[in-house]
Short mmCIF file of C-alpha atoms (C1' of nucleotides) in Angstrom, two decimals:
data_model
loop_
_atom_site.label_atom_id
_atom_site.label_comp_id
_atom_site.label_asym_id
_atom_site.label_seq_id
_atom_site.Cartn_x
_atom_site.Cartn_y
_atom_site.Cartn_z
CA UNK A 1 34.94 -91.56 -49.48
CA UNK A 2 31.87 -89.62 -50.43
CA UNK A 3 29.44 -92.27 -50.07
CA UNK A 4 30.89 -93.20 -46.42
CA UNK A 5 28.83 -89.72 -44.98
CA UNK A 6 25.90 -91.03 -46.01
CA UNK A 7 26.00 -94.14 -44.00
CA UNK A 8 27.43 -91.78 -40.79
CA UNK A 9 24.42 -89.62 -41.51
CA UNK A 10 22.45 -92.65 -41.44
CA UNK A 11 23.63 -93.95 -38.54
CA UNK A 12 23.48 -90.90 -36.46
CA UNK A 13 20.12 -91.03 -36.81
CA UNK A 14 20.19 -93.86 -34.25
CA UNK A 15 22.80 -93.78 -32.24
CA UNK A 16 25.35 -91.02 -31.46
CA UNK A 17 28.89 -91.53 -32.81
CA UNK A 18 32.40 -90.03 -31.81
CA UNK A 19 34.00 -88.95 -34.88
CA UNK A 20 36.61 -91.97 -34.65
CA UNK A 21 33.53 -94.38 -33.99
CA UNK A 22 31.83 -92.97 -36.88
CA UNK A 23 35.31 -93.08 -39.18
CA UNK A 24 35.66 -96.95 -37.59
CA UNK A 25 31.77 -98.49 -38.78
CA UNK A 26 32.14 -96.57 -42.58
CA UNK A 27 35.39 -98.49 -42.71
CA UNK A 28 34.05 -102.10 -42.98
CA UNK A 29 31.26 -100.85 -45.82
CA UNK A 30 32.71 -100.66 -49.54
CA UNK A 31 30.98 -98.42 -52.04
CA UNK A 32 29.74 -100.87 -54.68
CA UNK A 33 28.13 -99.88 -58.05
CA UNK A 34 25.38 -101.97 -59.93
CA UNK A 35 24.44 -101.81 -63.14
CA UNK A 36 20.58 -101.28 -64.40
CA UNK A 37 19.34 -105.02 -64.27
CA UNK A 38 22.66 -106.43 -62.71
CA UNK A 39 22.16 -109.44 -60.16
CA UNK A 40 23.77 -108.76 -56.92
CA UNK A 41 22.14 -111.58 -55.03
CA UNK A 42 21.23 -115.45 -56.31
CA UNK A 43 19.41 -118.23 -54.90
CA UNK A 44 20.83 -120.88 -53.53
CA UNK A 45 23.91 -119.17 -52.70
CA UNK A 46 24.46 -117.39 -49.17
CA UNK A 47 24.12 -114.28 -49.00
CA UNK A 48 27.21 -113.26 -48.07
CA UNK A 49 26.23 -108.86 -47.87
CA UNK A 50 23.91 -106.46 -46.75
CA UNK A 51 23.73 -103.45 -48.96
CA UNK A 52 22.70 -99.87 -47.94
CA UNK A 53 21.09 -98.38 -50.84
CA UNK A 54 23.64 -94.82 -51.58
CA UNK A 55 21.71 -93.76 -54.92
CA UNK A 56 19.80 -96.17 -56.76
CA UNK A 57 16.84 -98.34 -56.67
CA UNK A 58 16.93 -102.28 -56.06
CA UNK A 59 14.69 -105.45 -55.83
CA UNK A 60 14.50 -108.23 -54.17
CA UNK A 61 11.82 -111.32 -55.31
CA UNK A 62 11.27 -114.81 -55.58
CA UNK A 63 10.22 -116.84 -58.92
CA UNK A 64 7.15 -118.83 -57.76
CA UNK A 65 5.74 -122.66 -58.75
CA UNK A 66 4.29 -121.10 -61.37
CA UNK A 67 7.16 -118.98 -62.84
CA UNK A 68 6.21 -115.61 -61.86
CA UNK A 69 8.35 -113.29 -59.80
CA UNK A 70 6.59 -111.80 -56.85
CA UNK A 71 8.79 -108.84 -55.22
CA UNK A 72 9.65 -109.38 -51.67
CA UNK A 73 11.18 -106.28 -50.79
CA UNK A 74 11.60 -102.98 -53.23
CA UNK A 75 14.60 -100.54 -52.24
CA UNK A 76 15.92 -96.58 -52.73
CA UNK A 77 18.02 -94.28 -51.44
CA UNK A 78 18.99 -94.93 -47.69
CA UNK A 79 17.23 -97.93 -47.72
CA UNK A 80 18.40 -101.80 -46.81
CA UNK A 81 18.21 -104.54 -48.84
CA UNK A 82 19.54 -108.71 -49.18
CA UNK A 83 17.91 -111.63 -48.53
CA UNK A 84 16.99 -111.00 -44.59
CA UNK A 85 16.50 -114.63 -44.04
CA UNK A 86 19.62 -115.50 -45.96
CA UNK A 87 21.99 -112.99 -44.72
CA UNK A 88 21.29 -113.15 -41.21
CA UNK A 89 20.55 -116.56 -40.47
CA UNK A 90 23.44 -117.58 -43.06
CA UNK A 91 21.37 -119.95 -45.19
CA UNK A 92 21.41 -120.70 -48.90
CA UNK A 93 19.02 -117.85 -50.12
CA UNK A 94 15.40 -117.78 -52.12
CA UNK A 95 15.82 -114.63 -53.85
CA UNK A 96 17.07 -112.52 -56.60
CA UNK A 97 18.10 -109.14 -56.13
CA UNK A 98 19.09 -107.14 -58.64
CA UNK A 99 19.02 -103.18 -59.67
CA UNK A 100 16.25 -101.55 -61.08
CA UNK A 101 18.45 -98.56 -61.64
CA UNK A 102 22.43 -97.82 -61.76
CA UNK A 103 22.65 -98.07 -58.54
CA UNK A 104 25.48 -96.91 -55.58
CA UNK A 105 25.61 -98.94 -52.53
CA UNK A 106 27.50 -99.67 -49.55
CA UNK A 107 27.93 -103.12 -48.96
CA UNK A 108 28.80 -104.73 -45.78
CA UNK A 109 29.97 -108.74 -45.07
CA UNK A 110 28.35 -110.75 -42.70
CA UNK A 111 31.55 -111.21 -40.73
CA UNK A 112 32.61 -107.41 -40.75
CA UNK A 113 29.00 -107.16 -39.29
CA UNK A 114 29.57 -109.55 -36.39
CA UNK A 115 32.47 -107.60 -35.86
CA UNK A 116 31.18 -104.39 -35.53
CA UNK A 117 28.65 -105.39 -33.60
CA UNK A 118 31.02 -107.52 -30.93
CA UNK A 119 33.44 -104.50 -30.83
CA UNK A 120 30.78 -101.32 -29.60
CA UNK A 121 27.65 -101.39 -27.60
CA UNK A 122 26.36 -98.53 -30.39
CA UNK A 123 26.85 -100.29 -33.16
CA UNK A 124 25.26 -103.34 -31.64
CA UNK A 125 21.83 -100.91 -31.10
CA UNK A 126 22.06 -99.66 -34.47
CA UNK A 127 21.90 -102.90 -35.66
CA UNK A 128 19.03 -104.06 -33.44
CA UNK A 129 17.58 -100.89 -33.69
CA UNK A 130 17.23 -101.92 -38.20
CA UNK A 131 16.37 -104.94 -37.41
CA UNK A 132 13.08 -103.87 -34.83
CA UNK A 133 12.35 -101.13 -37.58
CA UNK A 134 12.77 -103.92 -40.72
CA UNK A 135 10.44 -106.48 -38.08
CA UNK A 136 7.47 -103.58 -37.92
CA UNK A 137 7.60 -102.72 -41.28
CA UNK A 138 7.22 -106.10 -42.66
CA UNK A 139 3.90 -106.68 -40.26
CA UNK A 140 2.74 -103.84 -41.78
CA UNK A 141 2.96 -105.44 -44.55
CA UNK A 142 1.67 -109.09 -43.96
CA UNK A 143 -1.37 -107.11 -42.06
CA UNK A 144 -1.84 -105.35 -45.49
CA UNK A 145 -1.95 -108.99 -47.51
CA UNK A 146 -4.18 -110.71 -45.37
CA UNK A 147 -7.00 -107.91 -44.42
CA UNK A 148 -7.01 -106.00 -47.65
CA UNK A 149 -8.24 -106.55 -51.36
CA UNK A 150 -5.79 -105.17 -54.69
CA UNK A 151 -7.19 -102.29 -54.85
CA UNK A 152 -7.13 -101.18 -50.98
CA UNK A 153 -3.21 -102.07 -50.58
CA UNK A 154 -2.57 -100.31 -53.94
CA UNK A 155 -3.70 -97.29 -52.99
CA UNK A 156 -2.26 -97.95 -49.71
CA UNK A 157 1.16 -98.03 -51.33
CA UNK A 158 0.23 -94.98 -53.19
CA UNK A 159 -0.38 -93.14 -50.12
CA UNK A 160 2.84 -94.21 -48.40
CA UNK A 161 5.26 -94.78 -50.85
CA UNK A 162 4.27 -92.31 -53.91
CA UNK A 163 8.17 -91.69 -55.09
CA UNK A 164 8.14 -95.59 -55.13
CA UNK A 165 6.14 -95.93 -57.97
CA UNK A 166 8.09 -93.87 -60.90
CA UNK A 167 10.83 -96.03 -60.17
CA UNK A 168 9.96 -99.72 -60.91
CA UNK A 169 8.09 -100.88 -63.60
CA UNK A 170 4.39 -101.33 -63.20
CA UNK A 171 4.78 -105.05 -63.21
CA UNK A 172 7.38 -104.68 -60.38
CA UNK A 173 4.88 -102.80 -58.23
CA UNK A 174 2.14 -105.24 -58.94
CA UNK A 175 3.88 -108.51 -57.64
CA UNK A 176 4.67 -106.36 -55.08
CA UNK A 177 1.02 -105.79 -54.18
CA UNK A 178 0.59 -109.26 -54.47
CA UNK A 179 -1.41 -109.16 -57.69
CA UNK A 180 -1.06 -109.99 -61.50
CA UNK A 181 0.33 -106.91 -63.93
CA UNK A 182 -2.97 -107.09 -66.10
CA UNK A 183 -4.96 -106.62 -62.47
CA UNK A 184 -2.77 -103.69 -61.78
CA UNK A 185 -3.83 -101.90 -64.70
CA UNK A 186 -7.26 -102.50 -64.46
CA UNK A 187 -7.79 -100.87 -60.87
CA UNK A 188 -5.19 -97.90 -62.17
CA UNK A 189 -8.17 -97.29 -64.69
CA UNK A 190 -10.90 -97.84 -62.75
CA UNK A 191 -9.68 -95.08 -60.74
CA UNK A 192 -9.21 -93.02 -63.41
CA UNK A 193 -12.64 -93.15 -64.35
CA UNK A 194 -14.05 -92.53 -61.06
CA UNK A 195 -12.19 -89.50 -60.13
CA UNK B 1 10.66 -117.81 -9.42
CA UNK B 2 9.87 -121.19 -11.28
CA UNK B 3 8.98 -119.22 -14.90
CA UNK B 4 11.81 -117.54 -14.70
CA UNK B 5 14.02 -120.07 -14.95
CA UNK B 6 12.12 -120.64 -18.48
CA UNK B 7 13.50 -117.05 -20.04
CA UNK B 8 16.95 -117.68 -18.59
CA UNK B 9 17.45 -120.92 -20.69
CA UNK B 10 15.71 -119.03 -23.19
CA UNK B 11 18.05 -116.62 -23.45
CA UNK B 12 21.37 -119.17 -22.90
CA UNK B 13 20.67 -120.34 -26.47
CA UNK B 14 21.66 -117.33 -27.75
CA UNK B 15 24.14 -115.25 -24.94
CA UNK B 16 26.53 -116.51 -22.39
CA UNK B 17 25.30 -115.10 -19.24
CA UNK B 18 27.14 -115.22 -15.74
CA UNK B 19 24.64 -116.32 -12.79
CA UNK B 20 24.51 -112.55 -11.81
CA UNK B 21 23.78 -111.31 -15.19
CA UNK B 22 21.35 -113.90 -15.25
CA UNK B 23 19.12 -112.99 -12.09
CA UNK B 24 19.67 -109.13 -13.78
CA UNK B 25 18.24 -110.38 -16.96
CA UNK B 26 15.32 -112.53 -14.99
CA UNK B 27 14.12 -109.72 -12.39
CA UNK B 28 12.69 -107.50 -15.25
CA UNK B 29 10.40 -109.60 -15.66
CA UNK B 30 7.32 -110.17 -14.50
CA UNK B 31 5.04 -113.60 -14.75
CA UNK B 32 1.13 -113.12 -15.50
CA UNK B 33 -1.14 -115.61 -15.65
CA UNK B 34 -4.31 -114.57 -19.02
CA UNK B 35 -7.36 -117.00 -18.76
CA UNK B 36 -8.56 -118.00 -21.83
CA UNK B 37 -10.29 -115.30 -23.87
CA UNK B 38 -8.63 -113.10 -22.19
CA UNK B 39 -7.96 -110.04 -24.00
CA UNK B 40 -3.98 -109.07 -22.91
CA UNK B 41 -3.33 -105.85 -25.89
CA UNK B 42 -6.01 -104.16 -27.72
CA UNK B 43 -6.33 -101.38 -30.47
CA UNK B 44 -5.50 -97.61 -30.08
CA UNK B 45 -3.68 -98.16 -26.79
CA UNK B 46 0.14 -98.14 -26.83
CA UNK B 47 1.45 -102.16 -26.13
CA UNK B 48 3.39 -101.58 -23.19
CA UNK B 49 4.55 -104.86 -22.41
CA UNK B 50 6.06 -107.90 -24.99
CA UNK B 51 5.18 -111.20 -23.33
CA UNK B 52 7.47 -114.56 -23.27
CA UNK B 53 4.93 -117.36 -23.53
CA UNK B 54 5.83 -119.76 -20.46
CA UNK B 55 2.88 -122.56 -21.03
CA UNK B 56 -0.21 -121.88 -23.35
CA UNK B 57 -1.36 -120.16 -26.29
CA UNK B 58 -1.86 -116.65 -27.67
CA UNK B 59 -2.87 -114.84 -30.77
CA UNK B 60 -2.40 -111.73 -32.04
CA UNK B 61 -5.59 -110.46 -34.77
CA UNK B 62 -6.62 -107.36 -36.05
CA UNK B 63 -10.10 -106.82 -37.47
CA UNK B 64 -10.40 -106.13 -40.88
CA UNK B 65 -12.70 -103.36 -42.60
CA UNK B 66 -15.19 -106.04 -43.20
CA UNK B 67 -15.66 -106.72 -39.56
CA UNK B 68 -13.77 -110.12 -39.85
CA UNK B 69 -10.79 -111.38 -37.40
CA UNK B 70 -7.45 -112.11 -39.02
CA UNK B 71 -4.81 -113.52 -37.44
CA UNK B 72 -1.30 -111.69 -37.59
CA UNK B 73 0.59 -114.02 -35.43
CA UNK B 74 0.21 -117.41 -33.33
CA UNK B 75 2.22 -118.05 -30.57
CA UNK B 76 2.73 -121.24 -28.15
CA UNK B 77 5.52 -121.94 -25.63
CA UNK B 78 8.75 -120.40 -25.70
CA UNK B 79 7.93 -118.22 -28.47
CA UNK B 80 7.26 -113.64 -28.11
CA UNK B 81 3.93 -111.96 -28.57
CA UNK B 82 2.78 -108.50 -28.88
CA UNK B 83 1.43 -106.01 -31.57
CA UNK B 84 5.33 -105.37 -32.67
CA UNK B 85 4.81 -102.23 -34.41
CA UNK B 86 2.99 -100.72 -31.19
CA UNK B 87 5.69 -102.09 -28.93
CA UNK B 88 8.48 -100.84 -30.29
CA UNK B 89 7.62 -97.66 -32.16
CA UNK B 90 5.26 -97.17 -28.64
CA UNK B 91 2.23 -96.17 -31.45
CA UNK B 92 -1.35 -96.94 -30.80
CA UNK B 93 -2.12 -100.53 -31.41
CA UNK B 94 -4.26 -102.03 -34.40
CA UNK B 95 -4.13 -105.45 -32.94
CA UNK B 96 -6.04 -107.33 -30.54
CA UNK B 97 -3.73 -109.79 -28.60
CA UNK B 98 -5.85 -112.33 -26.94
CA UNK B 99 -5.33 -115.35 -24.78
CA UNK B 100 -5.94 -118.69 -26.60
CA UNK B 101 -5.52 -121.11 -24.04
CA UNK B 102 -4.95 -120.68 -19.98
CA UNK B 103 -1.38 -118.84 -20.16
CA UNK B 104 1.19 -118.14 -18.06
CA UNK B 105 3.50 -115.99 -19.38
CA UNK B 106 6.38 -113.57 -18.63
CA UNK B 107 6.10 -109.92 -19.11
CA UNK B 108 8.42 -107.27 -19.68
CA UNK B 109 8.10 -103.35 -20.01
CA UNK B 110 9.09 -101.18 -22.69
CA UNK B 111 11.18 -99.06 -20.47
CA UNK B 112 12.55 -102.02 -18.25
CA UNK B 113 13.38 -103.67 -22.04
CA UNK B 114 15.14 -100.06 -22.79
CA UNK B 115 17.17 -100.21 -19.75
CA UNK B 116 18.13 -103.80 -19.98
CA UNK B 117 19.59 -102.92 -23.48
CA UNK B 118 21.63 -100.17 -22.15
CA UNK B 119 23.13 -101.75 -19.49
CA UNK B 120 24.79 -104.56 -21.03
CA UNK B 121 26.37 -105.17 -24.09
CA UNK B 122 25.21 -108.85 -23.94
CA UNK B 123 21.44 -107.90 -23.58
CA UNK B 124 21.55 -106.11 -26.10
CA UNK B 125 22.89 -108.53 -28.88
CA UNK B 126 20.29 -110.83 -27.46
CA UNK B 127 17.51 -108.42 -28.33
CA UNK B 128 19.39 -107.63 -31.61
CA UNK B 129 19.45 -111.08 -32.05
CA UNK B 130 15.17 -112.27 -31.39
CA UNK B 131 13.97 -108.56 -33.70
CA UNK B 132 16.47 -110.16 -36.58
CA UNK B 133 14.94 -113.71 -36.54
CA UNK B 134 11.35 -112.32 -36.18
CA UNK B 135 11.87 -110.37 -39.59
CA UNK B 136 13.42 -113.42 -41.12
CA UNK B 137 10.63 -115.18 -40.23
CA UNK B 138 8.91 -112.56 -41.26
CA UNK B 139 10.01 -112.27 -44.79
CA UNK B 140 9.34 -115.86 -45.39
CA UNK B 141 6.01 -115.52 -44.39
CA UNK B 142 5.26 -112.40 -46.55
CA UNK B 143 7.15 -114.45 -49.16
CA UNK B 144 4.27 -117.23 -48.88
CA UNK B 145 1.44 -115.07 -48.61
CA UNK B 146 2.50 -113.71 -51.77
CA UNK B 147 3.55 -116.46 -53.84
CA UNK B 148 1.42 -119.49 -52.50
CA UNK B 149 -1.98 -120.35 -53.32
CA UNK B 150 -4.47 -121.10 -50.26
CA UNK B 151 -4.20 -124.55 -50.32
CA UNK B 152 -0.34 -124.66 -50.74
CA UNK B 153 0.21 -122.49 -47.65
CA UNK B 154 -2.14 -124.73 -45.72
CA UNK B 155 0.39 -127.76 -46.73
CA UNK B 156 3.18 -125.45 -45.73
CA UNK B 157 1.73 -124.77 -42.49
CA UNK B 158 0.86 -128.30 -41.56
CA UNK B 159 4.49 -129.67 -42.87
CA UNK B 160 6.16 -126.16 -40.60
CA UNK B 161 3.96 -126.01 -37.45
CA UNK B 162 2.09 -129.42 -36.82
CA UNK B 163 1.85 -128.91 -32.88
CA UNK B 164 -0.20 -125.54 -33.82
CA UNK B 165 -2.59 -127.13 -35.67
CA UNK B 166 -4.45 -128.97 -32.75
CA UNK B 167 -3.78 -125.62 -30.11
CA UNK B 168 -5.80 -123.15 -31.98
CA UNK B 169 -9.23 -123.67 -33.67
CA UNK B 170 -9.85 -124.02 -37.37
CA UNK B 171 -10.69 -120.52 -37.84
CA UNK B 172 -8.01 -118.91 -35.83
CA UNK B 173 -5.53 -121.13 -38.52
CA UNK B 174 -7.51 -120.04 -41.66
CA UNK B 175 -7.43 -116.28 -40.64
CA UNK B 176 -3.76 -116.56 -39.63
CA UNK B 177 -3.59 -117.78 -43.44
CA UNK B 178 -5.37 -115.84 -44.98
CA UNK B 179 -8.17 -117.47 -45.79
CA UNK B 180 -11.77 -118.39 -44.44
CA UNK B 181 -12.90 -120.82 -42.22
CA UNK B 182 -14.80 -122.57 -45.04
CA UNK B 183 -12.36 -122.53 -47.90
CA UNK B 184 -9.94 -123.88 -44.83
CA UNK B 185 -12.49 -126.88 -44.27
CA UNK B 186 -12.96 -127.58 -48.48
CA UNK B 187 -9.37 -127.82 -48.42
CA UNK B 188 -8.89 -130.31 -46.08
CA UNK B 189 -11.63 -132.49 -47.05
CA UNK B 190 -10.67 -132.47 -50.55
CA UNK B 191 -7.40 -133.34 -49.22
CA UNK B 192 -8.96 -136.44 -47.34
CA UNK B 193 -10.83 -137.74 -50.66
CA UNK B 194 -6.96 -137.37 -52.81
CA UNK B 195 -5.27 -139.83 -50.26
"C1'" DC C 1 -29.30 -133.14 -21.59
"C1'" DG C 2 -29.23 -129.28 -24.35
"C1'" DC C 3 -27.09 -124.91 -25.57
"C1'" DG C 4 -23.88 -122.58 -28.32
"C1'" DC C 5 -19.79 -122.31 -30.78
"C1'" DG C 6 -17.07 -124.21 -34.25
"C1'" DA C 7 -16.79 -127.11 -38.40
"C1'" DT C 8 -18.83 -128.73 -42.65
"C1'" DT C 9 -21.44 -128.55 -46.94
"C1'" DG C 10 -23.51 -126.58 -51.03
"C1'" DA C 11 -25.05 -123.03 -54.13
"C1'" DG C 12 -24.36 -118.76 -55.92
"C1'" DT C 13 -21.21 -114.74 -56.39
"C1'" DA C 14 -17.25 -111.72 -56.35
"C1'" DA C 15 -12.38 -111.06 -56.91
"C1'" DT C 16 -8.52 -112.10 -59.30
"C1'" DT C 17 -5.97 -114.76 -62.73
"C1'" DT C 18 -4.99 -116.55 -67.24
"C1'" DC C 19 -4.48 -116.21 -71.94
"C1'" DA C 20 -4.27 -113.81 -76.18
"C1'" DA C 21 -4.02 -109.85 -78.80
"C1'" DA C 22 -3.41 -104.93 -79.47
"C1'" DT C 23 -0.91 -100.82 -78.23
"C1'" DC C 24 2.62 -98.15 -76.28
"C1'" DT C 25 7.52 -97.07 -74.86
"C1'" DA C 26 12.21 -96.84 -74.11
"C1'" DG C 27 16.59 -98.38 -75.23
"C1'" DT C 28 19.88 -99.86 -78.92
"C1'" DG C 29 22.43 -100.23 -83.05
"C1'" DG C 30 23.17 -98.34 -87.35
"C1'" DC D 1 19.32 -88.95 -84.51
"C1'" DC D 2 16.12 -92.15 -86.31
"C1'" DA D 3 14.10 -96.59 -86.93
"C1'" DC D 4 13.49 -100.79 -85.02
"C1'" DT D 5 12.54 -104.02 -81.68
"C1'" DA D 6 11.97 -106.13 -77.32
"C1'" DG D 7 9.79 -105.35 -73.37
"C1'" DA D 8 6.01 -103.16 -70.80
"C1'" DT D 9 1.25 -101.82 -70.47
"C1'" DT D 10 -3.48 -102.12 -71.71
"C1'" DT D 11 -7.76 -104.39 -72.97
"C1'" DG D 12 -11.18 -108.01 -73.25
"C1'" DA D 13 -13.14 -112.60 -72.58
"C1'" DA D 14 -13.03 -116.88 -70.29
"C1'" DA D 15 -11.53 -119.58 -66.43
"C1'" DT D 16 -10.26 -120.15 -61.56
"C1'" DT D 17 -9.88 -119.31 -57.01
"C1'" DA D 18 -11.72 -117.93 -53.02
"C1'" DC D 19 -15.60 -115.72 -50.59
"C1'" DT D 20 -20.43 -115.10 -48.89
"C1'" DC D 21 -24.46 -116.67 -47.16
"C1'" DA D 22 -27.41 -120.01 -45.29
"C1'" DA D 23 -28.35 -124.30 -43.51
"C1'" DT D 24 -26.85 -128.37 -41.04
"C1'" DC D 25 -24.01 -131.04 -38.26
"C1'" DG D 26 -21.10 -132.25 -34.25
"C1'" DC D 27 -19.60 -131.95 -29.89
"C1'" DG D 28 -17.64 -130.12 -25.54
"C1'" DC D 29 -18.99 -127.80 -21.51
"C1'" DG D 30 -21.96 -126.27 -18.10
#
DNA sequence: CGCGCGATTGAGTAATTTCAAATCTAGTGG
DNA sequence: CCACTAGATTTGAAATTACTCAATCGCGCG
């Protein structure tokens, strides 16, 4: 299958692969295809996947006390996405996810997971090797929400994720950033005016 | 050595060891002993080391562009510390990791971690296995920073981590959520006058 | 016993949200 | 292919939440 090189690509990255090894881990991921707004991922239900982002763009958030989504984790191409805490630790899960965009993935069970990694030392890095990579990335982030004001981690996200932004809607980004769509807005023009 | 008998059951709860693979495990290790205050990572150097709290209390804090300490993580016994991203993507540090309490601790390098990892399959599913919890527990806490208010995550704390609370002072817990030391204190006492 | 750090309190201020209304935009059905 | 409409963005004013600053209090440790 086509979309099978990109996950050997992926992995090779990482770890290196004999062709057969390589042939073996793209057999336990299934191409899946997702509609524009389609949910792939409820709460209160386990998440029973995690999906490797082909061609697409995908979101995971949370509805809050108040109502609001706030997005936990935003997705693209050769990117990961489920509910982490869900997925791995095999609880009832706290998020939506759904696609932003049509959307080709490769989706992987949590069993075909534990199998992989049981069967071959390298797949059992790769896997710790995503997880390490997923663990830095989101202190990044929680550095980001605790020492920085709206504007500051907006155009921090700017900065490191500019082919981000033409992909979700504004409001997306915002609950991203932590802040409220109208607040969004007014820093985007603020800026505009000062440059 | 006494500590090490700490990381061995430690790791037991999540990998079936022989005795052999046990002492193996153990010997790359190290035991330090940080007085309090002591300052064990700090900024712009590379973390070499990720430390297995024995007995004590340590906190990990970065300083923010207004000069003011916020806490990235807390850590008691039986639980990892370091500045994560600098550890494992062996970058320059942006945290200080500092001693909160009289701590004895067990240390391991980056390259004795490395080697570990490569020599058995089982060492390596346990490291797979602490980097995918610490995101989990990661992503809930970025999901809290971003959907609570202040005085909501303070409840959340209390009702998640009540042994912290009395380990670490008020301000240290207020940074760590992302608030100050005197909203922390209104809270409380506003808490005192509801019940 | 007193020093110094941490916690509390209060007043004033800044950042961000809420609500409501006015555009703007993209997707859909005819 | 256009017109329409629902959803997304913008704008402004008022309200809230949280922060800053300054002063005071409390208390553990030397």
């Amino acid at each position: 299958m086509e979309s099978d090189q990109e996950i050997i690509k992926y992995i090779g990255k990482f770890v290196n692969l004999t062709n057969d090894e390589a042939i073996q881990f793209a057999s336990k991921f299934k191409e899946v295809k997702f509609k524009k707004r389609q949910l792939i991922i409820q709460p209160n239900f386990i998440a029973k996947h995690r999906y490797f982002i082909v061609h697409g763009a995908v979101r995971a958030y949370v509805i809050g006390n108040d109502g609001q989504e706030r997005s936990v984790q935003l997705a693209v191409d050769q990117w990961w996405i489920s509910d982490y805490n869900s997925y791995i630790l095999q609880q009832p899960a706290s998020m939506f996810v759904t696609a932003a965009e049509d959307t080709i993935a490769l989706q992987i069970s949590f069993e075909d997971e534990q199998v992989l990694k049981a069967t071959n030392h390298k797949f059992e890095t790769f896997f710790r090797i995503i997880a390490e990579r997923g663990a830095a990335s989101m202190q990044r982030r929680i550095i980001s929400a605790i020492t920085m004001t709206a504007e500051e981690r907006y155009e921090l996200f700017i900065d490191k994720y500019p082919h981000l932004y033409s992909r979700f809607p504004q409001y997306v980004i915002a609950s991203y950033l932590g802040m409220t769509t109208e607040f969004l807005s007014k820093i985007r023009n603020n800026k505009l005016k000062k440059n």
